[in-house]
Short mmCIF file of C-alpha atoms in Angstrom, two decimals:
data_model
loop_
_atom_site.label_atom_id
_atom_site.label_comp_id
_atom_site.label_asym_id
_atom_site.label_seq_id
_atom_site.Cartn_x
_atom_site.Cartn_y
_atom_site.Cartn_z
CA MET A 1 149.64 114.45 112.60
CA ALA A 2 152.01 113.91 109.86
CA ASP A 3 154.70 112.31 111.99
CA ALA A 4 153.01 109.92 114.04
CA PRO A 5 155.04 108.21 116.83
CA ARG A 6 156.33 104.81 115.71
CA SER A 7 154.66 103.60 119.01
CA SER A 8 151.20 104.52 117.53
CA HIS A 9 148.47 102.03 117.02
CA ALA A 10 145.64 102.15 114.52
CA TYR A 11 142.50 100.11 115.18
CA LEU A 12 140.21 99.42 112.24
CA VAL A 13 136.75 98.17 113.00
CA GLY A 14 135.37 96.00 110.37
CA GLY A 15 137.23 93.89 107.73
CA GLY A 16 135.50 95.11 104.53
CA ILE A 17 137.23 96.92 101.58
CA ALA A 18 136.95 100.36 103.51
CA SER A 19 139.17 99.09 106.34
CA LEU A 20 141.61 97.00 103.98
CA ALA A 21 142.19 100.11 102.01
CA ALA A 22 142.54 102.37 105.02
CA ALA A 23 145.19 99.80 106.40
CA ALA A 24 147.18 99.98 102.89
CA PHE A 25 147.15 103.77 102.81
CA LEU A 26 148.36 103.98 106.30
CA VAL A 27 151.30 101.51 105.35
CA ARG A 28 151.81 102.97 101.75
CA ASP A 29 151.49 106.68 102.28
CA ALA A 30 151.53 107.18 106.12
CA ASP A 31 154.53 105.18 106.71
CA PHE A 32 152.67 103.60 109.60
CA PRO A 33 154.20 100.38 111.05
CA GLY A 34 152.11 97.48 109.75
CA GLU A 35 152.40 95.54 112.91
CA HIS A 36 150.87 98.20 114.75
CA ILE A 37 147.57 98.13 112.71
CA HIS A 38 144.79 96.02 113.92
CA ILE A 39 141.73 95.17 111.78
CA LEU A 40 138.97 93.91 114.14
CA GLU A 41 136.40 91.76 112.19
CA GLU A 42 133.38 89.86 113.57
CA LEU A 43 133.24 87.32 111.01
CA PRO A 44 136.01 84.56 110.59
CA ILE A 45 137.13 86.12 107.29
CA ALA A 46 138.02 89.53 105.78
CA GLY A 47 136.42 90.83 102.85
CA GLY A 48 133.00 92.38 103.97
CA SER A 49 130.50 92.50 101.17
CA MET A 50 133.10 91.58 98.59
CA ASP A 51 132.59 87.86 99.39
CA GLY A 52 133.12 84.74 97.39
CA ARG A 53 133.11 81.16 98.61
CA GLY A 54 133.22 78.02 96.78
CA GLU A 55 132.50 74.13 96.86
CA PRO A 56 131.44 71.75 98.33
CA ALA A 57 128.13 73.54 99.07
CA GLY A 58 128.38 75.21 95.71
CA TYR A 59 129.87 78.63 94.58
CA VAL A 60 128.24 81.90 95.82
CA THR A 61 128.74 85.67 95.80
CA ARG A 62 126.16 88.04 97.33
CA GLY A 63 126.49 90.64 94.74
CA GLY A 64 128.25 91.86 91.80
CA ARG A 65 129.89 95.09 92.06
CA MET A 66 130.28 97.04 88.69
CA LEU A 67 133.82 98.62 88.21
CA GLU A 68 134.14 101.52 85.85
CA GLU A 69 137.28 102.87 84.04
CA GLU A 70 136.85 106.51 84.33
CA ALA A 71 135.09 107.04 87.67
CA TYR A 72 136.95 104.68 89.70
CA THR A 73 139.95 106.85 90.36
CA CYS A 74 140.83 105.99 93.99
CA LEU A 75 140.34 102.35 93.63
CA TRP A 76 142.67 102.08 90.71
CA ASN A 77 145.06 104.09 92.61
CA LEU A 78 144.98 101.46 95.36
CA LEU A 79 145.19 98.56 93.22
CA GLU A 80 148.20 99.84 91.12
CA THR A 81 150.42 98.86 94.12
CA ILE A 82 148.80 95.62 95.07
CA PRO A 83 150.61 92.60 93.26
CA THR A 84 148.36 89.68 92.09
CA LEU A 85 148.81 86.42 93.83
CA THR A 86 149.95 84.63 90.59
CA ASP A 87 152.70 87.10 89.62
CA GLU A 88 154.28 89.71 91.95
CA THR A 89 155.65 91.77 89.21
CA VAL A 90 151.84 92.31 87.71
CA SER A 91 149.47 94.61 89.87
CA VAL A 92 145.89 93.78 90.22
CA ARG A 93 144.99 97.02 88.21
CA GLU A 94 147.28 95.71 85.46
CA GLU A 95 145.74 92.31 85.48
CA THR A 96 142.33 93.70 85.29
CA THR A 97 143.14 96.00 82.42
CA GLU A 98 144.57 93.10 80.45
CA PHE A 99 141.59 91.01 81.19
CA ASN A 100 139.03 93.40 80.14
CA ALA A 101 141.25 94.16 76.80
CA LYS A 102 140.84 90.33 76.13
CA TRP A 103 137.23 90.07 77.13
CA PRO A 104 135.39 93.16 76.54
CA THR A 105 131.79 93.90 77.62
CA ASP A 106 129.44 94.25 74.68
CA ALA A 107 125.92 92.88 75.73
CA LYS A 108 123.70 91.81 72.86
CA ALA A 109 120.81 90.78 74.91
CA ARG A 110 120.42 93.43 77.73
CA LEU A 111 116.70 93.31 77.70
CA ILE A 112 114.59 90.31 77.17
CA GLY A 113 110.68 90.47 76.70
CA HIS A 114 107.77 87.94 76.39
CA GLY A 115 108.62 84.93 74.65
CA THR A 116 112.44 85.27 74.98
CA THR A 117 112.27 88.17 72.60
CA ILE A 118 115.38 90.19 72.63
CA LEU A 119 114.27 93.81 72.91
CA ASP A 120 115.94 96.74 70.96
CA ALA A 121 117.64 98.14 74.25
CA ALA A 122 119.08 100.91 72.07
CA ASP A 123 115.74 102.24 71.96
CA TYR A 124 115.78 104.11 75.40
CA GLY A 125 112.12 105.00 75.01
CA LEU A 126 112.47 108.52 76.41
CA ASP A 127 110.12 111.31 75.28
CA THR A 128 110.53 115.15 75.57
CA HIS A 129 108.70 115.12 79.05
CA ASP A 130 110.92 112.25 80.57
CA ARG A 131 113.83 114.40 79.31
CA LEU A 132 112.50 117.59 80.98
CA GLU A 133 111.99 115.81 84.25
CA LEU A 134 115.31 114.46 84.21
CA THR A 135 116.95 117.67 83.43
CA ARG A 136 114.98 119.30 86.28
CA LEU A 137 116.29 116.81 88.76
CA LEU A 138 119.81 117.38 87.41
CA VAL A 139 119.73 121.07 88.02
CA LEU A 140 118.12 121.00 91.44
CA PRO A 141 120.38 121.68 94.63
CA GLU A 142 120.60 118.74 96.84
CA ALA A 143 119.37 120.93 99.63
CA VAL A 144 116.13 121.61 97.73
CA ILE A 145 115.71 117.73 96.66
CA GLY A 146 115.95 116.61 100.53
CA ALA A 147 114.56 113.38 101.41
CA ARG A 148 112.05 113.06 98.46
CA ARG A 149 111.95 109.87 96.47
CA ILE A 150 112.65 109.26 92.79
CA GLU A 151 109.07 108.58 92.00
CA ASP A 152 108.29 112.26 93.32
CA PHE A 153 110.18 113.54 90.03
CA PHE A 154 109.16 111.24 87.17
CA SER A 155 105.81 110.38 85.53
CA PRO A 156 104.73 106.81 84.79
CA HIS A 157 105.94 106.91 81.37
CA PHE A 158 109.53 107.18 82.54
CA PHE A 159 109.39 104.33 84.88
CA ALA A 160 108.21 102.16 81.81
CA THR A 161 111.00 103.01 79.52
CA ASN A 162 113.88 100.84 78.61
CA PHE A 163 116.33 103.46 79.92
CA TRP A 164 114.89 103.03 83.28
CA THR A 165 114.70 99.21 83.30
CA MET A 166 118.41 99.24 82.23
CA TRP A 167 119.58 101.95 84.78
CA ARG A 168 117.71 100.62 87.63
CA THR A 169 118.93 97.04 87.27
CA THR A 170 122.44 98.10 86.41
CA PHE A 171 122.57 99.96 89.79
CA ALA A 172 119.67 98.40 91.88
CA PHE A 173 117.38 101.39 92.16
CA GLN A 174 113.91 101.32 93.40
CA ASN A 175 111.30 103.82 92.37
CA TRP A 176 111.19 104.80 96.35
CA HIS A 177 114.78 105.45 96.65
CA SER A 178 116.53 108.67 97.21
CA ALA A 179 116.22 111.10 94.41
CA ILE A 180 119.53 112.64 95.46
CA GLU A 181 121.44 109.46 95.14
CA LEU A 182 119.76 109.04 91.63
CA LYS A 183 121.12 112.58 90.65
CA ARG A 184 124.48 111.80 91.85
CA TYR A 185 124.38 108.61 89.85
CA PHE A 186 123.41 110.48 86.67
CA LEU A 187 126.08 112.99 87.10
CA ARG A 188 128.65 110.30 88.05
CA PHE A 189 128.02 107.87 85.27
CA MET A 190 126.73 110.25 82.71
CA GLN A 191 129.47 108.77 80.47
CA GLU A 192 127.48 105.47 80.44
CA PHE A 193 124.41 107.18 79.01
CA PRO A 194 125.39 106.39 75.45
CA ARG A 195 126.32 102.62 76.37
CA MET A 196 123.82 101.62 78.71
CA HIS A 197 122.36 99.19 76.02
CA THR A 198 125.70 97.39 75.82
CA LEU A 199 127.35 98.21 79.23
CA ALA A 200 130.58 98.49 77.20
CA GLY A 201 131.79 100.76 80.10
CA VAL A 202 131.77 97.87 82.85
CA ARG A 203 134.89 96.73 83.72
CA ARG A 204 135.55 93.20 85.39
CA THR A 205 138.22 91.61 87.57
CA ARG A 206 139.74 88.08 86.17
CA LEU A 207 137.99 86.16 89.00
CA ASN A 208 135.42 87.24 91.34
CA GLN A 209 136.25 90.31 93.27
CA PHE A 210 137.07 88.55 96.69
CA ASP A 211 139.62 86.36 94.76
CA SER A 212 140.97 89.20 92.46
CA ILE A 213 140.95 92.07 94.94
CA ILE A 214 140.31 91.27 98.50
CA ARG A 215 142.82 88.19 98.59
CA PRO A 216 145.71 90.09 97.02
CA LEU A 217 144.96 93.08 99.39
CA ARG A 218 145.03 90.87 102.21
CA THR A 219 148.10 89.15 101.45
CA TRP A 220 149.88 92.38 100.83
CA LEU A 221 148.90 93.54 104.27
CA GLU A 222 149.80 90.52 106.12
CA ALA A 223 153.18 90.70 104.49
CA ARG A 224 153.79 93.84 106.23
CA GLY A 225 152.63 92.69 109.48
CA VAL A 226 149.02 94.02 109.71
CA VAL A 227 147.18 92.00 112.29
CA PHE A 228 143.82 90.68 111.57
CA GLU A 229 141.69 89.73 114.62
CA TYR A 230 138.63 87.65 113.94
CA GLY A 231 135.67 86.80 116.19
CA VAL A 232 135.91 90.47 117.56
CA ARG A 233 132.58 92.48 117.69
CA VAL A 234 133.04 96.13 118.70
CA THR A 235 130.09 97.18 120.64
CA ASP A 236 130.89 100.83 121.58
CA VAL A 237 133.32 103.54 121.72
CA ASP A 238 134.17 106.22 124.32
CA PHE A 239 134.92 109.59 123.03
CA THR A 240 136.26 112.84 124.89
CA THR A 241 135.85 116.42 124.20
CA ASP A 242 138.48 119.00 125.46
CA GLU A 243 137.79 122.66 126.16
CA GLU A 244 138.85 123.53 122.75
CA GLY A 245 136.41 121.24 121.15
CA VAL A 246 139.00 118.57 120.27
CA ARG A 247 137.38 115.15 120.10
CA ARG A 248 139.17 111.71 120.45
CA ALA A 249 138.26 108.24 120.62
CA ARG A 250 139.77 106.90 123.97
CA ARG A 251 138.19 103.42 124.40
CA LEU A 252 136.82 100.38 122.18
CA HIS A 253 134.42 98.20 123.89
CA LEU A 254 134.34 94.80 122.20
CA GLU A 255 133.41 91.19 122.55
CA ARG A 256 136.12 88.66 121.49
CA ASP A 257 134.89 85.32 120.85
CA GLY A 258 131.73 86.26 123.08
CA HIS A 259 133.81 87.57 125.98
CA PRO A 260 133.98 91.13 127.20
CA ASP A 261 137.22 93.24 126.26
CA THR A 262 138.56 96.56 125.74
CA TYR A 263 141.29 98.55 123.87
CA GLU A 264 142.40 101.63 125.45
CA LEU A 265 143.58 104.40 123.17
CA THR A 266 146.43 106.62 124.02
CA ALA A 267 146.75 110.25 122.91
CA ASP A 268 148.92 108.66 119.73
CA ASP A 269 146.46 105.98 118.65
CA TYR A 270 143.87 106.10 115.96
CA ALA A 271 140.52 104.58 115.36
CA PHE A 272 138.68 103.86 112.00
CA LEU A 273 135.02 102.86 112.41
CA THR A 274 133.15 101.28 109.71
CA LEU A 275 129.37 102.21 110.18
CA GLY A 276 126.62 99.96 109.09
CA SER A 277 126.61 97.12 106.41
CA MET A 278 124.71 96.58 103.34
CA THR A 279 125.08 92.78 103.74
CA ALA A 280 124.28 92.59 107.39
CA ASP A 281 122.09 89.69 108.36
CA ALA A 282 122.41 88.05 104.94
CA THR A 283 121.21 84.50 105.05
CA TYR A 284 121.61 81.56 102.74
CA GLY A 285 119.07 79.23 101.23
CA THR A 286 119.59 75.76 99.50
CA GLY A 287 117.87 74.13 96.61
CA ASP A 288 115.27 72.78 98.95
CA THR A 289 114.80 75.90 101.30
CA ALA A 290 114.32 79.65 101.08
CA PRO A 291 116.73 82.11 102.86
CA GLU A 292 115.44 83.49 106.23
CA LEU A 293 114.61 87.12 106.28
CA VAL A 294 116.15 88.61 109.36
CA ARG A 295 114.59 91.82 110.75
CA ASP A 296 116.23 92.11 114.26
CA LYS A 297 119.82 93.23 113.56
CA ARG A 298 121.77 90.24 114.74
CA ASP A 299 124.93 91.66 112.83
CA GLY A 300 127.02 94.00 115.03
CA GLY A 301 127.68 96.66 112.32
CA TRP A 302 124.32 98.51 112.73
CA ARG A 303 124.29 98.19 116.55
CA LEU A 304 127.74 99.95 116.81
CA TRP A 305 126.63 102.89 114.73
CA GLU A 306 123.18 103.12 116.55
CA THR A 307 125.19 103.17 120.08
CA ILE A 308 127.89 105.72 118.89
CA ALA A 309 125.21 108.03 116.92
CA ALA A 310 123.49 108.68 120.43
CA LYS A 311 126.80 110.22 121.68
CA ALA A 312 126.93 113.19 119.11
CA ASP A 313 124.46 114.96 116.93
CA ASP A 314 126.80 114.90 113.90
CA PHE A 315 127.54 111.12 114.01
CA GLY A 316 124.45 110.46 111.67
CA ARG A 317 121.08 108.71 111.89
CA PRO A 318 121.42 105.10 111.19
CA THR A 319 117.43 104.64 111.51
CA ALA A 320 117.24 106.76 108.39
CA PHE A 321 118.88 103.77 106.53
CA ASN A 322 118.06 100.44 108.48
CA GLY A 323 114.35 101.44 109.71
CA ASN A 324 112.57 99.84 106.59
CA VAL A 325 113.81 96.44 105.51
CA ASP A 326 111.11 96.09 103.12
CA GLU A 327 112.41 98.94 101.01
CA ALA A 328 116.02 97.98 101.20
CA LYS A 329 115.85 94.23 100.58
CA TRP A 330 116.39 92.15 97.59
CA GLU A 331 117.82 88.44 96.85
CA SER A 332 120.46 87.20 94.62
CA PHE A 333 121.23 83.68 93.64
CA THR A 334 124.26 81.85 92.39
CA LEU A 335 124.19 78.68 90.11
CA THR A 336 126.87 76.14 89.99
CA LEU A 337 126.54 73.98 87.02
CA ARG A 338 128.26 70.77 86.31
CA ASP A 339 126.66 70.74 82.72
CA PRO A 340 127.41 73.02 80.18
CA LEU A 341 124.03 72.71 78.60
CA LEU A 342 122.28 75.70 80.10
CA LEU A 343 125.16 78.03 79.34
CA HIS A 344 125.22 76.88 75.57
CA ARG A 345 121.59 77.56 75.18
CA ILE A 346 122.05 81.06 76.96
CA GLU A 347 125.06 81.66 74.47
CA GLU A 348 122.70 80.72 71.37
CA LEU A 349 119.95 83.23 72.67
CA SER A 350 122.03 86.16 73.67
CA GLY A 351 124.74 85.97 71.24
CA ASN A 352 127.50 86.43 73.89
CA LEU A 353 130.20 84.14 75.14
CA PRO A 354 130.43 83.89 78.73
CA GLY A 355 132.30 87.03 80.24
CA THR A 356 131.49 89.28 77.03
CA GLY A 357 127.77 90.02 78.04
CA ALA A 358 126.42 91.80 81.03
CA LEU A 359 123.16 91.69 82.90
CA MET A 360 120.38 90.15 81.05
CA THR A 361 117.09 91.65 82.33
CA PHE A 362 113.63 90.05 81.96
CA LYS A 363 111.73 93.21 81.74
CA ASP A 364 108.22 91.96 82.34
CA SER A 365 109.43 89.53 85.15
CA ASN A 366 107.27 89.92 88.33
CA TRP A 367 110.53 89.49 90.23
CA LEU A 368 112.30 91.91 87.79
CA MET A 369 115.08 89.12 87.51
CA SER A 370 118.53 89.87 85.91
CA VAL A 371 121.26 87.30 85.46
CA VAL A 372 124.72 87.43 84.15
CA VAL A 373 127.23 84.63 82.97
CA PRO A 374 130.85 85.45 83.92
CA HIS A 375 134.07 84.17 82.25
CA ALA A 376 135.30 80.71 83.62
CA PRO A 377 137.00 80.29 85.92
CA HIS A 378 135.19 82.83 88.05
CA PHE A 379 136.62 81.25 91.27
CA ASP A 380 140.11 80.42 92.16
CA GLY A 381 140.35 76.58 91.77
CA GLN A 382 137.14 76.15 89.72
CA ARG A 383 137.37 73.03 87.59
CA GLU A 384 137.21 73.23 83.92
CA ASP A 385 133.92 71.30 83.75
CA VAL A 386 132.22 73.54 86.26
CA TYR A 387 130.41 76.96 85.39
CA THR A 388 128.77 79.53 87.42
CA LEU A 389 125.86 82.15 86.77
CA TRP A 390 124.75 84.88 89.09
CA GLY A 391 121.37 86.64 89.22
CA TYR A 392 119.20 88.81 91.47
CA GLY A 393 115.44 89.97 91.73
CA LEU A 394 114.50 93.45 92.73
CA PHE A 395 110.86 92.52 93.61
CA THR A 396 111.18 89.74 96.04
CA ASP A 397 107.52 90.08 97.36
CA ARG A 398 105.59 89.36 93.99
CA ASP A 399 104.51 86.00 92.75
CA GLY A 400 106.63 84.56 90.33
CA ASP A 401 105.53 84.06 86.76
CA PHE A 402 106.26 80.34 86.57
CA VAL A 403 106.39 79.18 90.42
CA GLY A 404 103.55 81.31 91.48
CA LYS A 405 105.14 82.41 94.88
CA PRO A 406 107.11 85.36 96.03
CA MET A 407 110.96 85.06 95.32
CA ALA A 408 111.35 85.73 99.11
CA GLU A 409 109.59 82.22 99.70
CA ALA A 410 111.05 80.25 96.89
CA THR A 411 113.81 77.44 97.25
CA GLY A 412 116.83 77.50 95.08
CA ARG A 413 115.21 74.80 92.86
CA GLU A 414 112.00 77.12 92.35
CA ILE A 415 114.35 80.02 91.50
CA LEU A 416 115.83 77.80 88.65
CA THR A 417 112.44 76.90 87.46
CA GLU A 418 111.41 80.62 87.26
CA LEU A 419 114.82 81.55 85.30
CA LEU A 420 114.34 78.68 82.83
CA GLY A 421 110.90 79.78 82.38
CA HIS A 422 111.83 83.41 81.32
CA LEU A 423 114.68 81.91 79.16
CA GLY A 424 112.08 79.83 77.40
CA MET A 425 114.21 76.68 78.33
CA SER A 426 111.72 74.80 80.62
CA ASP A 427 112.23 71.89 78.29
CA ILE A 428 115.71 71.13 79.72
CA GLU A 429 114.80 71.87 83.50
CA GLU A 430 115.11 68.23 84.50
CA GLN A 431 118.71 67.75 83.01
CA VAL A 432 119.80 71.28 84.41
CA ALA A 433 118.24 70.57 87.76
CA ALA A 434 120.07 67.25 88.26
CA THR A 435 123.45 68.98 87.54
CA THR A 436 123.03 72.37 89.12
CA THR A 437 123.39 73.85 92.79
CA VAL A 438 121.37 77.03 93.64
CA ILE A 439 122.17 78.94 96.49
CA PRO A 440 119.88 81.89 97.22
CA VAL A 441 120.84 84.95 99.35
CA MET A 442 118.37 87.26 101.20
CA MET A 443 120.01 90.71 102.10
CA PRO A 444 117.58 92.87 104.06
CA TYR A 445 119.84 96.03 103.85
CA ILE A 446 121.46 95.62 100.42
CA THR A 447 120.19 99.00 99.13
CA SER A 448 119.74 100.62 102.44
CA GLN A 449 122.49 103.37 101.31
CA PHE A 450 119.92 104.52 98.79
CA ALA A 451 117.28 105.44 101.41
CA PRO A 452 115.72 108.82 101.14
CA ARG A 453 117.83 110.92 103.57
CA THR A 454 118.71 114.49 104.61
CA VAL A 455 122.11 116.08 104.54
CA HIS A 456 122.42 115.40 108.46
CA ASP A 457 121.80 111.51 108.08
CA ARG A 458 125.32 110.66 107.11
CA PRO A 459 128.25 111.75 109.22
CA LEU A 460 131.51 113.21 107.61
CA VAL A 461 134.42 110.82 107.16
CA ILE A 462 136.39 112.94 109.63
CA PRO A 463 133.75 114.79 112.19
CA ARG A 464 134.39 118.16 113.15
CA GLY A 465 137.26 118.57 115.83
CA SER A 466 138.14 114.92 115.50
CA ALA A 467 141.99 114.37 116.19
CA ASN A 468 142.20 110.47 116.14
CA PHE A 469 139.02 108.90 114.66
CA ALA A 470 137.25 108.66 111.34
CA PHE A 471 134.28 106.92 110.02
CA LEU A 472 134.56 104.50 107.01
CA GLY A 473 131.97 102.86 104.45
CA GLN A 474 129.02 103.32 102.64
CA PHE A 475 127.19 105.50 105.33
CA THR A 476 129.44 108.24 105.46
CA GLU A 477 129.18 111.55 103.52
CA ILE A 478 131.47 112.21 100.45
CA PRO A 479 130.21 115.16 98.56
CA GLU A 480 129.35 114.34 94.82
CA ASP A 481 130.44 110.76 95.06
CA VAL A 482 127.97 107.85 94.88
CA VAL A 483 127.36 104.99 97.40
CA PHE A 484 127.01 101.34 96.47
CA THR A 485 130.31 101.31 95.00
CA VAL A 486 133.76 99.96 95.81
CA GLU A 487 135.00 103.43 94.75
CA TYR A 488 133.05 105.10 97.55
CA SER A 489 134.51 102.92 100.39
CA VAL A 490 138.27 103.40 98.87
CA ARG A 491 137.75 106.92 98.59
CA GLY A 492 136.31 107.46 102.09
CA ALA A 493 139.50 105.40 103.54
CA MET A 494 141.92 107.69 101.59
CA HIS A 495 140.21 110.88 103.04
CA ALA A 496 140.38 109.32 106.35
CA VAL A 497 144.01 108.52 106.40
CA TYR A 498 145.19 111.49 104.65
CA GLY A 499 143.06 113.90 106.71
CA LEU A 500 143.89 112.55 110.00
CA PHE A 501 147.71 112.33 109.22
CA GLY A 502 147.86 115.72 107.40
CA LEU A 503 149.21 114.09 104.14
CA ASP A 504 148.89 117.33 102.09
CA ASP A 505 151.54 116.07 99.81
CA HIS A 506 149.45 113.12 98.62
CA GLU A 507 146.42 114.24 96.46
CA ILE A 508 143.32 112.58 96.44
CA PRO A 509 142.30 111.65 92.74
CA GLY A 510 139.56 114.03 91.79
CA ILE A 511 135.97 112.78 91.33
CA TYR A 512 135.39 112.30 87.70
CA HIS A 513 132.83 114.52 85.92
CA ALA A 514 131.92 113.24 82.62
CA LEU A 515 130.34 116.56 81.34
CA ALA A 516 133.57 118.43 81.95
CA ASP A 517 135.18 116.55 78.92
CA PRO A 518 133.79 118.16 75.73
CA ALA A 519 133.92 114.83 73.85
CA THR A 520 131.95 112.91 76.53
CA ALA A 521 129.58 115.83 76.89
CA PHE A 522 128.82 115.65 73.23
CA ASN A 523 128.26 112.02 73.07
CA VAL A 524 125.86 112.27 76.14
CA LEU A 525 123.91 115.12 74.54
CA LYS A 526 123.58 113.29 71.32
CA ALA A 527 122.43 110.06 73.21
CA ALA A 528 119.91 112.03 75.22
CA LEU A 529 118.55 113.49 72.06
CA ILE A 530 118.45 110.35 69.90
CA TYR A 531 117.50 107.52 72.42
#
């Protein structure tokens, strides 16, 4: 419907980057009236998983999303037209490019071993058998791979290599995750293969991504009349199917501040539904308490998908992704430091100024802990004498090497003890602890999108016969692209808007294929043979 009536309304369920991007494409490319766009968000703030909050409790972000120059074509397309909050003549894309030119990533301590030994991360440790196993996975069709796990395709030697330690901690893979998703990552980020030990391909925003991307995007949408409705939980959607198989969303059932309500959709209205959530039921700890692990789906995102999935066999299978918390969870933590001592010591150890390094992974850590020190300020309004550090652990159920308890049971202070132990800096613990706030975050579904799956477990962005609704987020199916990326959410939003509105004159940027470029392919082959 390329020429939607000006009376049409669009209802976007969820306030994450997928919905915000869809709203922007509706306004920018479909000429849709901003005041007729309603973003329905359960929380009191937009941004979804791309969060960031500040003092007095201490700064915290739940995750750190890697951005990438070549592969993030849809994200850059969006951000080229969104001005920064500090200068309306400069786009977020331009600001990000300038920041990375000034502070390029060149990790000098990507892997740290016992006794704070900086390992030679350029030695990937792959042998001929590892390369054969990797090649076999790359050439197998997804239909043949099916729901098998990564550990079904590789031998123990591969999992002990520096390459796997760096790859898995950069992208948060577990050995039991989907082999299909790993194959897609290898193909999508093959250009990173020669620079995995420095992560020189990583791109960062000037501030955390909530302040640098979400806030400018939200401000741009609000200036065009887009309506943000907070405290709204969508619980169900009614669909109809006519004799020709055309399907429509007709009614949204919701709770507004705890009270039942509905939105009736006319024949000219649209619904964009975000399915699931990787940060659903995230909980926060303190210096003295460990975060709770929630298993009973208190957040509305999963429940909505479970409800509508029962209505049609092509609406996906949410239980394939949210059915095993213990295989999806991990825990992150943010340090707010009011004394630069720790950062100075890390700088001496790593050889990197804040913002120029990347993940430092303690390869032998029982928690498989990784940390990164961002450029300061990392949050809007952050004082010059305040600094931050972010980290996470993939193995939350193993006893720590220094605190003797699982990460899932550790307080923020105990996580600090574990970190300082791995850094070989326990001698400054008393001073650092006295001036540092640690906020741990448990996320039960953070890598749920990597769960082993079949081709039917994720629905298409626009299901067959859909006239006025589309699905958004990390749990839709976009062939060849990779989940757990901002790019995936933005690309899905673009497919949804362009597809429903028939915007054939607007080209969706193609998916980047590293091996299609001869120079890149040569560098990848050289790295595969040498490393």
